[in-house]
PDB file of C-alpha atoms in Angstrom:
ATOM      1  CA  MET A   1      13.873  65.690 -28.590  1.00 42.00           C
ATOM      2  CA  LYS A   2      13.514  61.967 -29.328  1.00 46.00           C
ATOM      3  CA  MET A   3      10.007  61.062 -30.689  1.00 46.00           C
ATOM      4  CA  THR A   4       8.130  58.130 -29.108  1.00 43.00           C
ATOM      5  CA  PRO A   5       7.758  55.362 -31.676  1.00 46.00           C
ATOM      6  CA  LEU A   6       4.138  54.552 -32.840  1.00 44.00           C
ATOM      7  CA  LEU A   7       4.739  50.837 -32.379  1.00 43.00           C
ATOM      8  CA  PRO A   8       6.324  49.092 -29.427  1.00 44.00           C
ATOM      9  CA  GLU A   9       9.764  47.668 -29.862  1.00 45.00           C
ATOM     10  CA  PRO A  10      10.185  43.888 -30.325  1.00 44.00           C
ATOM     11  CA  SER A  11      11.093  43.424 -26.719  1.00 43.00           C
ATOM     12  CA  SER A  12       7.728  44.810 -25.731  1.00 43.00           C
ATOM     13  CA  TYR A  13       5.977  42.109 -27.641  1.00 41.00           C
ATOM     14  CA  SER A  14       7.980  39.582 -25.828  1.00 42.00           C
ATOM     15  CA  THR A  15       7.068  41.067 -22.444  1.00 44.00           C
ATOM     16  CA  ILE A  16       3.314  41.110 -23.361  1.00 40.00           C
ATOM     17  CA  ALA A  17       3.478  37.546 -24.622  1.00 39.00           C
ATOM     18  CA  SER A  18       5.232  36.394 -21.433  1.00 43.00           C
ATOM     19  CA  HIS A  19       2.497  38.036 -19.338  1.00 39.00           C
ATOM     20  CA  LEU A  20      -0.368  36.534 -21.350  1.00 38.00           C
ATOM     21  CA  ILE A  21       0.711  33.070 -22.187  1.00 38.00           C
ATOM     22  CA  GLY A  22       3.810  32.493 -20.006  1.00 44.00           C
ATOM     23  CA  SER A  23       6.380  32.280 -22.807  1.00 45.00           C
ATOM     24  CA  ASN A  24       9.087  34.481 -24.251  1.00 45.00           C
ATOM     25  CA  SER A  25       7.827  34.438 -27.806  1.00 43.00           C
ATOM     26  CA  PHE A  26       4.447  35.462 -29.106  1.00 43.00           C
ATOM     27  CA  SER A  27       2.829  32.939 -31.306  1.00 48.00           C
ATOM     28  CA  PHE A  28      -0.705  33.019 -32.555  1.00 46.00           C
ATOM     29  CA  GLY A  29      -0.430  29.259 -33.259  1.00 49.00           C
ATOM     30  CA  SER A  30       0.279  28.668 -29.643  1.00 50.00           C
ATOM     31  CA  VAL A  31      -2.686  30.744 -28.473  1.00 47.00           C
ATOM     32  CA  LEU A  32      -4.959  29.087 -30.939  1.00 46.00           C
ATOM     33  CA  SER A  33      -3.845  25.606 -29.787  1.00 52.00           C
ATOM     34  CA  ARG A  34      -4.491  26.521 -26.222  1.00 52.00           C
ATOM     35  CA  THR A  35      -7.911  27.784 -27.079  1.00 59.00           C
ATOM     36  CA  MET A  36      -8.877  24.697 -28.972  1.00 58.00           C
ATOM     37  CA  GLU A  37      -7.549  22.429 -26.253  1.00 64.00           C
ATOM     38  CA  HIS A  38      -9.661  24.359 -23.699  1.00 64.00           C
ATOM     39  CA  LYS A  39     -12.805  24.091 -25.778  1.00 68.00           C
ATOM     40  CA  TYR A  40     -12.251  20.390 -26.227  1.00 70.00           C
ATOM     41  CA  ARG A  41     -11.794  19.987 -22.536  1.00 74.00           C
ATOM     42  CA  VAL A  42     -15.154  21.849 -21.920  1.00 77.00           C
ATOM     43  CA  TRP A  43     -16.983  19.807 -24.503  1.00 80.00           C
ATOM     44  CA  ARG A  44     -15.582  16.597 -23.090  1.00 81.00           C
ATOM     45  CA  THR A  45     -16.774  17.578 -19.544  1.00 83.00           C
ATOM     46  CA  VAL A  46     -20.303  18.392 -20.819  1.00 82.00           C
ATOM     47  CA  PHE A  47     -20.407  15.015 -22.628  1.00 86.00           C
ATOM     48  CA  VAL A  48     -19.516  13.133 -19.481  1.00 87.00           C
ATOM     49  CA  LEU A  49     -22.062  15.198 -17.524  1.00 87.00           C
ATOM     50  CA  LEU A  50     -24.782  14.170 -20.075  1.00 88.00           C
ATOM     51  CA  LEU A  51     -23.910  10.528 -19.517  1.00 91.00           C
ATOM     52  CA  MET A  52     -24.166  11.062 -15.770  1.00 89.00           C
ATOM     53  CA  GLU A  53     -27.506  12.836 -16.246  1.00 89.00           C
ATOM     54  CA  ILE A  54     -28.855   9.924 -18.260  1.00 91.00           C
ATOM     55  CA  GLN A  55     -27.805   7.478 -15.537  1.00 90.00           C
ATOM     56  CA  VAL A  56     -29.341   9.439 -12.777  1.00 89.00           C
ATOM     57  CA  LEU A  57     -32.699   9.967 -14.595  1.00 90.00           C
ATOM     58  CA  ARG A  58     -32.911   6.249 -15.589  1.00 91.00           C
ATOM     59  CA  ARG A  59     -32.278   5.189 -11.993  1.00 88.00           C
ATOM     60  CA  LEU A  60     -34.935   7.582 -10.796  1.00 86.00           C
ATOM     61  CA  TYR A  61     -37.397   6.041 -13.265  1.00 89.00           C
ATOM     62  CA  GLU A  62     -36.590   2.416 -12.254  1.00 87.00           C
ATOM     63  CA  THR A  63     -36.973   3.304  -8.600  1.00 83.00           C
ATOM     64  CA  GLU A  64     -40.469   4.477  -9.169  1.00 82.00           C
ATOM     65  CA  ASN A  65     -41.728   2.061 -11.843  1.00 82.00           C
ATOM     66  CA  VAL A  66     -39.502  -1.030 -11.956  1.00 82.00           C
ATOM     67  CA  PHE A  67     -38.693  -2.087  -8.399  1.00 79.00           C
ATOM     68  CA  HIS A  68     -41.436  -3.394  -6.055  1.00 72.00           C
ATOM     69  CA  TYR A  69     -40.071  -2.925  -2.495  1.00 72.00           C
ATOM     70  CA  SER A  70     -41.500  -5.059   0.326  1.00 69.00           C
ATOM     71  CA  PRO A  71     -43.428  -3.248   3.162  1.00 69.00           C
ATOM     72  CA  SER A  72     -40.592  -4.170   5.503  1.00 71.00           C
ATOM     73  CA  ALA A  73     -37.842  -2.705   3.380  1.00 72.00           C
ATOM     74  CA  ARG A  74     -35.979   0.012   5.192  1.00 77.00           C
ATOM     75  CA  MET A  75     -32.882   2.133   4.598  1.00 78.00           C
ATOM     76  CA  HIS A  76     -30.561   3.313   7.214  1.00 79.00           C
ATOM     77  CA  ILE A  77     -30.495   7.133   7.630  1.00 87.00           C
ATOM     78  CA  VAL A  78     -26.694   7.168   7.113  1.00 83.00           C
ATOM     79  CA  GLY A  79     -27.133   5.397   3.708  1.00 79.00           C
ATOM     80  CA  TYR A  80     -29.923   7.774   2.797  1.00 82.00           C
ATOM     81  CA  LEU A  81     -27.880  10.798   3.480  1.00 87.00           C
ATOM     82  CA  THR A  82     -24.781   9.268   1.820  1.00 83.00           C
ATOM     83  CA  GLY A  83     -26.883   8.701  -1.376  1.00 81.00           C
ATOM     84  CA  LEU A  84     -27.970  12.379  -1.344  1.00 85.00           C
ATOM     85  CA  PHE A  85     -24.492  13.603  -0.905  1.00 85.00           C
ATOM     86  CA  TYR A  86     -23.108  11.246  -3.557  1.00 83.00           C
ATOM     87  CA  TYR A  87     -25.568  12.393  -6.250  1.00 82.00           C
ATOM     88  CA  THR A  88     -24.816  15.933  -5.403  1.00 83.00           C
ATOM     89  CA  ALA A  89     -21.021  15.509  -5.238  1.00 83.00           C
ATOM     90  CA  ALA A  90     -20.609  13.278  -8.256  1.00 82.00           C
ATOM     91  CA  PRO A  91     -21.691  15.789 -10.916  1.00 82.00           C
ATOM     92  CA  LEU A  92     -19.759  18.528  -9.259  1.00 80.00           C
ATOM     93  CA  SER A  93     -16.589  16.352  -9.220  1.00 78.00           C
ATOM     94  CA  LEU A  94     -17.107  15.612 -12.909  1.00 76.00           C
ATOM     95  CA  ALA A  95     -17.396  19.217 -13.709  1.00 75.00           C
ATOM     96  CA  SER A  96     -14.711  20.439 -11.258  1.00 72.00           C
ATOM     97  CA  SER A  97     -12.392  21.498 -14.087  1.00 69.00           C
ATOM     98  CA  CYS A  98     -14.921  23.840 -15.504  1.00 71.00           C
ATOM     99  CA  LEU A  99     -16.573  25.095 -12.333  1.00 71.00           C
ATOM    100  CA  PRO A 100     -14.554  28.291 -11.947  1.00 72.00           C
ATOM    101  CA  GLU A 101     -15.580  29.417 -15.485  1.00 71.00           C
ATOM    102  CA  ALA A 102     -19.173  28.509 -14.874  1.00 70.00           C
ATOM    103  CA  ILE A 103     -19.205  30.521 -11.673  1.00 76.00           C
ATOM    104  CA  ASP A 104     -17.659  33.498 -13.358  1.00 75.00           C
ATOM    105  CA  PHE A 105     -20.193  33.328 -16.146  1.00 72.00           C
ATOM    106  CA  ILE A 106     -23.091  33.104 -13.730  1.00 77.00           C
ATOM    107  CA  ARG A 107     -21.647  36.037 -11.753  1.00 79.00           C
ATOM    108  CA  GLY A 108     -21.347  38.124 -14.821  1.00 77.00           C
ATOM    109  CA  GLN A 109     -24.867  37.339 -15.872  1.00 72.00           C
ATOM    110  CA  ILE A 110     -26.144  38.439 -12.491  1.00 78.00           C
ATOM    111  CA  VAL A 111     -24.197  41.617 -12.558  1.00 76.00           C
ATOM    112  CA  GLU A 112     -25.352  42.378 -16.019  1.00 74.00           C
ATOM    113  CA  PHE A 113     -29.047  41.743 -14.981  1.00 71.00           C
ATOM    114  CA  ILE A 114     -28.653  44.084 -11.958  1.00 76.00           C
ATOM    115  CA  VAL A 115     -27.070  46.855 -14.059  1.00 73.00           C
ATOM    116  CA  LYS A 116     -29.275  46.610 -17.180  1.00 69.00           C
ATOM    117  CA  GLY A 117     -32.524  45.266 -15.751  1.00 69.00           C
ATOM    118  CA  ARG A 118     -34.692  42.600 -17.171  1.00 64.00           C
ATOM    119  CA  ALA A 119     -36.060  44.814 -19.992  1.00 65.00           C
ATOM    120  CA  ARG A 120     -32.657  45.428 -21.463  1.00 66.00           C
ATOM    121  CA  MET A 121     -31.338  41.882 -21.201  1.00 63.00           C
ATOM    122  CA  PRO A 122     -31.068  39.975 -24.526  1.00 67.00           C
ATOM    123  CA  ASP A 123     -33.643  37.221 -25.104  1.00 66.00           C
ATOM    124  CA  LEU A 124     -32.405  33.606 -24.625  1.00 63.00           C
ATOM    125  CA  VAL A 125     -32.188  31.848 -28.007  1.00 63.00           C
ATOM    126  CA  ILE A 126     -31.421  28.145 -28.091  1.00 63.00           C
ATOM    127  CA  ASP A 127     -29.881  27.006 -31.347  1.00 63.00           C
ATOM    128  CA  SER A 128     -30.140  23.155 -31.447  1.00 63.00           C
ATOM    129  CA  PRO A 129     -27.650  22.622 -34.325  1.00 66.00           C
ATOM    130  CA  SER A 130     -25.061  24.822 -32.474  1.00 64.00           C
ATOM    131  CA  LEU A 131     -25.518  22.707 -29.346  1.00 63.00           C
ATOM    132  CA  LEU A 132     -25.029  19.420 -31.137  1.00 65.00           C
ATOM    133  CA  LYS A 133     -22.183  20.609 -33.300  1.00 68.00           C
ATOM    134  CA  PRO A 134     -19.471  20.285 -30.549  1.00 66.00           C
ATOM    135  CA  LEU A 135     -20.419  16.556 -30.106  1.00 67.00           C
ATOM    136  CA  LEU A 136     -19.118  15.929 -33.589  1.00 70.00           C
ATOM    137  CA  LYS A 137     -15.637  17.265 -32.641  1.00 71.00           C
ATOM    138  CA  LEU A 138     -15.248  14.786 -29.763  1.00 76.00           C
ATOM    139  CA  GLY A 139     -12.390  12.281 -29.843  1.00 80.00           C
ATOM    140  CA  TRP A 140     -12.454   8.470 -30.120  1.00 85.00           C
ATOM    141  CA  CYS A 141     -12.144   8.159 -26.265  1.00 87.00           C
ATOM    142  CA  GLN A 142     -15.508   9.884 -25.767  1.00 88.00           C
ATOM    143  CA  TRP A 143     -17.287   7.558 -28.325  1.00 89.00           C
ATOM    144  CA  ILE A 144     -15.663   4.403 -26.980  1.00 93.00           C
ATOM    145  CA  GLY A 145     -16.672   5.519 -23.492  1.00 92.00           C
ATOM    146  CA  ALA A 146     -20.254   6.080 -24.679  1.00 93.00           C
ATOM    147  CA  ILE A 147     -20.414   2.601 -26.197  1.00 95.00           C
ATOM    148  CA  VAL A 148     -19.146   1.061 -22.890  1.00 96.00           C
ATOM    149  CA  PHE A 149     -21.671   3.177 -20.987  1.00 95.00           C
ATOM    150  CA  ILE A 150     -24.604   1.983 -23.204  1.00 95.00           C
ATOM    151  CA  TRP A 151     -23.426  -1.661 -22.964  1.00 95.00           C
ATOM    152  CA  GLY A 152     -23.409  -1.412 -19.138  1.00 95.00           C
ATOM    153  CA  SER A 153     -26.748   0.453 -19.112  1.00 94.00           C
ATOM    154  CA  LEU A 154     -28.582  -2.145 -21.191  1.00 94.00           C
ATOM    155  CA  HIS A 155     -27.383  -4.956 -18.914  1.00 94.00           C
ATOM    156  CA  GLN A 156     -28.370  -2.986 -15.823  1.00 94.00           C
ATOM    157  CA  ILE A 157     -31.831  -2.389 -17.253  1.00 93.00           C
ATOM    158  CA  ARG A 158     -32.321  -6.116 -17.926  1.00 93.00           C
ATOM    159  CA  CYS A 159     -30.956  -7.014 -14.433  1.00 92.00           C
ATOM    160  CA  HIS A 160     -33.270  -4.509 -12.685  1.00 91.00           C
ATOM    161  CA  ALA A 161     -36.207  -5.773 -14.718  1.00 90.00           C
ATOM    162  CA  ILE A 162     -35.423  -9.393 -13.448  1.00 89.00           C
ATOM    163  CA  LEU A 163     -35.168  -8.133  -9.892  1.00 87.00           C
ATOM    164  CA  GLY A 164     -38.341  -6.141 -10.246  1.00 83.00           C
ATOM    165  CA  SER A 165     -40.274  -9.152 -11.571  1.00 82.00           C
ATOM    166  CA  LEU A 166     -39.299 -11.474  -8.679  1.00 79.00           C
ATOM    167  CA  ARG A 167     -41.960 -10.177  -6.382  1.00 67.00           C
ATOM    168  CA  GLU A 168     -45.203 -10.559  -8.064  1.00 59.00           C
ATOM    169  CA  ASN A 169     -47.137  -9.692  -4.949  1.00 57.00           C
ATOM    170  CA  LYS A 170     -46.017  -6.234  -3.798  1.00 55.00           C
ATOM    171  CA  ASP A 171     -47.301  -6.915  -0.256  1.00 55.00           C
ATOM    172  CA  SER A 172     -45.271 -10.125   0.085  1.00 58.00           C
ATOM    173  CA  ASP A 173     -41.798 -10.539   1.631  1.00 60.00           C
ATOM    174  CA  GLU A 174     -41.161 -13.741  -0.296  1.00 70.00           C
ATOM    175  CA  TYR A 175     -37.930 -13.754  -2.311  1.00 76.00           C
ATOM    176  CA  VAL A 176     -36.642 -16.143  -5.006  1.00 82.00           C
ATOM    177  CA  ILE A 177     -33.276 -16.685  -6.577  1.00 86.00           C
ATOM    178  CA  PRO A 178     -32.825 -14.389  -9.574  1.00 88.00           C
ATOM    179  CA  CYS A 179     -31.779 -15.893 -12.909  1.00 88.00           C
ATOM    180  CA  GLY A 180     -31.064 -14.686 -16.334  1.00 86.00           C
ATOM    181  CA  ASP A 181     -28.570 -12.296 -18.018  1.00 87.00           C
ATOM    182  CA  TRP A 182     -25.445 -11.736 -15.884  1.00 90.00           C
ATOM    183  CA  PHE A 183     -27.097 -13.542 -12.931  1.00 91.00           C
ATOM    184  CA  SER A 184     -25.687 -16.787 -14.293  1.00 88.00           C
ATOM    185  CA  ARG A 185     -22.221 -15.448 -13.380  1.00 91.00           C
ATOM    186  CA  VAL A 186     -22.563 -13.148 -10.351  1.00 93.00           C
ATOM    187  CA  SER A 187     -24.952 -12.425  -7.520  1.00 92.00           C
ATOM    188  CA  CYS A 188     -25.052  -8.795  -8.211  1.00 93.00           C
ATOM    189  CA  PRO A 189     -24.892  -8.231 -11.872  1.00 93.00           C
ATOM    190  CA  HIS A 190     -26.651  -4.828 -11.571  1.00 93.00           C
ATOM    191  CA  TYR A 191     -23.634  -3.739  -9.513  1.00 94.00           C
ATOM    192  CA  LEU A 192     -21.332  -5.131 -12.129  1.00 94.00           C
ATOM    193  CA  ALA A 193     -23.193  -3.175 -14.763  1.00 94.00           C
ATOM    194  CA  GLU A 194     -22.786  -0.120 -12.613  1.00 93.00           C
ATOM    195  CA  LEU A 195     -19.058  -0.555 -12.674  1.00 95.00           C
ATOM    196  CA  VAL A 196     -19.196  -0.889 -16.487  1.00 95.00           C
ATOM    197  CA  ILE A 197     -21.263   2.322 -16.707  1.00 95.00           C
ATOM    198  CA  TYR A 198     -18.690   4.288 -14.622  1.00 93.00           C
ATOM    199  CA  LEU A 199     -15.810   2.719 -16.509  1.00 94.00           C
ATOM    200  CA  GLY A 200     -17.474   4.223 -19.676  1.00 94.00           C
ATOM    201  CA  MET A 201     -17.588   7.598 -18.005  1.00 91.00           C
ATOM    202  CA  LEU A 202     -13.830   7.251 -17.093  1.00 91.00           C
ATOM    203  CA  ILE A 203     -13.006   6.387 -20.658  1.00 92.00           C
ATOM    204  CA  ALA A 204     -15.129   9.237 -21.903  1.00 90.00           C
ATOM    205  CA  SER A 205     -13.243  11.696 -19.696  1.00 86.00           C
ATOM    206  CA  GLY A 206      -9.974  10.692 -21.352  1.00 85.00           C
ATOM    207  CA  GLY A 207      -8.574   9.385 -18.046  1.00 81.00           C
ATOM    208  CA  SER A 208      -6.806  12.649 -17.347  1.00 77.00           C
ATOM    209  CA  ASP A 209      -9.081  13.985 -14.604  1.00 79.00           C
ATOM    210  CA  ILE A 210      -8.155  12.824 -11.158  1.00 85.00           C
ATOM    211  CA  SER A 211     -11.612  13.522  -9.746  1.00 83.00           C
ATOM    212  CA  VAL A 212     -13.185  11.002 -12.196  1.00 86.00           C
ATOM    213  CA  TRP A 213     -10.654   8.335 -11.031  1.00 89.00           C
ATOM    214  CA  PHE A 214     -11.479   9.060  -7.441  1.00 88.00           C
ATOM    215  CA  LEU A 215     -15.218   8.754  -8.276  1.00 87.00           C
ATOM    216  CA  PHE A 216     -14.605   5.423 -10.100  1.00 90.00           C
ATOM    217  CA  ILE A 217     -12.538   4.000  -7.176  1.00 92.00           C
ATOM    218  CA  PHE A 218     -15.329   5.003  -4.757  1.00 89.00           C
ATOM    219  CA  VAL A 219     -17.999   3.196  -6.838  1.00 90.00           C
ATOM    220  CA  ILE A 220     -15.789   0.055  -7.043  1.00 92.00           C
ATOM    221  CA  THR A 221     -15.099   0.033  -3.332  1.00 92.00           C
ATOM    222  CA  ASN A 222     -18.729   0.762  -2.227  1.00 89.00           C
ATOM    223  CA  LEU A 223     -20.391  -1.701  -4.673  1.00 92.00           C
ATOM    224  CA  SER A 224     -17.898  -4.464  -4.015  1.00 93.00           C
ATOM    225  CA  PHE A 225     -18.523  -4.279  -0.274  1.00 92.00           C
ATOM    226  CA  ALA A 226     -22.305  -4.318  -0.879  1.00 91.00           C
ATOM    227  CA  ALA A 227     -22.030  -7.229  -3.378  1.00 93.00           C
ATOM    228  CA  VAL A 228     -20.035  -9.324  -0.934  1.00 93.00           C
ATOM    229  CA  GLN A 229     -22.676  -8.791   1.787  1.00 92.00           C
ATOM    230  CA  THR A 230     -25.516  -9.609  -0.625  1.00 91.00           C
ATOM    231  CA  HIS A 231     -23.716 -12.750  -1.841  1.00 92.00           C
ATOM    232  CA  ARG A 232     -23.288 -13.958   1.757  1.00 92.00           C
ATOM    233  CA  TRP A 233     -27.020 -13.362   2.357  1.00 91.00           C
ATOM    234  CA  TYR A 234     -27.950 -15.416  -0.760  1.00 90.00           C
ATOM    235  CA  LEU A 235     -25.778 -18.363   0.461  1.00 91.00           C
ATOM    236  CA  GLN A 236     -27.343 -18.235   3.920  1.00 90.00           C
ATOM    237  CA  LYS A 237     -30.882 -17.916   2.789  1.00 88.00           C
ATOM    238  CA  PHE A 238     -30.893 -20.448  -0.038  1.00 88.00           C
ATOM    239  CA  GLU A 239     -29.431 -23.907   0.414  1.00 86.00           C
ATOM    240  CA  ASP A 240     -29.629 -24.564  -3.312  1.00 86.00           C
ATOM    241  CA  TYR A 241     -28.032 -21.299  -4.240  1.00 88.00           C
ATOM    242  CA  PRO A 242     -25.494 -21.819  -7.222  1.00 89.00           C
ATOM    243  CA  ARG A 243     -22.069 -22.041  -5.635  1.00 88.00           C
ATOM    244  CA  SER A 244     -20.401 -21.211  -9.048  1.00 89.00           C
ATOM    245  CA  ARG A 245     -21.542 -17.601  -8.821  1.00 92.00           C
ATOM    246  CA  TYR A 246     -19.109 -14.850  -7.685  1.00 93.00           C
ATOM    247  CA  ALA A 247     -20.176 -11.740  -5.768  1.00 92.00           C
ATOM    248  CA  ILE A 248     -19.695  -9.020  -8.460  1.00 92.00           C
ATOM    249  CA  ILE A 249     -16.723  -9.639 -10.791  1.00 92.00           C
ATOM    250  CA  PRO A 250     -16.537 -13.175 -12.478  1.00 90.00           C
ATOM    251  CA  PHE A 251     -13.382 -15.187 -11.425  1.00 87.00           C
ATOM    252  CA  VAL A 252     -12.161 -12.309  -9.239  1.00 88.00           C
ATOM    253  CA  LEU A 253     -14.555 -11.437  -6.445  1.00 84.00           C
TER     254      LEU A 253
END
């Protein structure tokens, strides 16, 4: 009677490896490389989401404390709903590559909570150094993207401050020509700064995620259309409006 070997034959390893990693040879180096690549992608996604969160919170603050809207200012319901949809869909699109894992993790936590109960669930411990450590392992694309993001944010803050200071009397509908910062070049420098901000996010994402490209193209299209309309309004309202200004992108549009 032939005894069953204690260890599987070499061909068995090949079969297992093919099932796990899709190759015909088992390599710990290959598995480790795939794992590190996956972790880098997750860290990169989280980094881009942090930039997006900073942008959204800053815009919320400026809406409440910087801009002084006239009493007659109104927003179309379609535009309002589009804004709500955008700020919901944009973070989801940025995190689309990691959403399945996040959903699986949340599902596992819910199941564990149902089975064990609250009393047997481990306490949540937040280790700040461990949370910041992955940021040190990001690549040059992420840091260049962050620099571009900060550059665009600083200019947008200045442009929004200029626009907010134009109406000294909040109850007045009077409007004057804005000047300063990028207003010397374009009519809508705050839109131009927004394009720079999203360009920074695109660079930080590494340019390999198609959803980030779609988001960037949508921002360019939407803001370019709005900038052209605003530029035309300036030209119609002010006879002495500087004709050398472009709508949003100097020497282009």
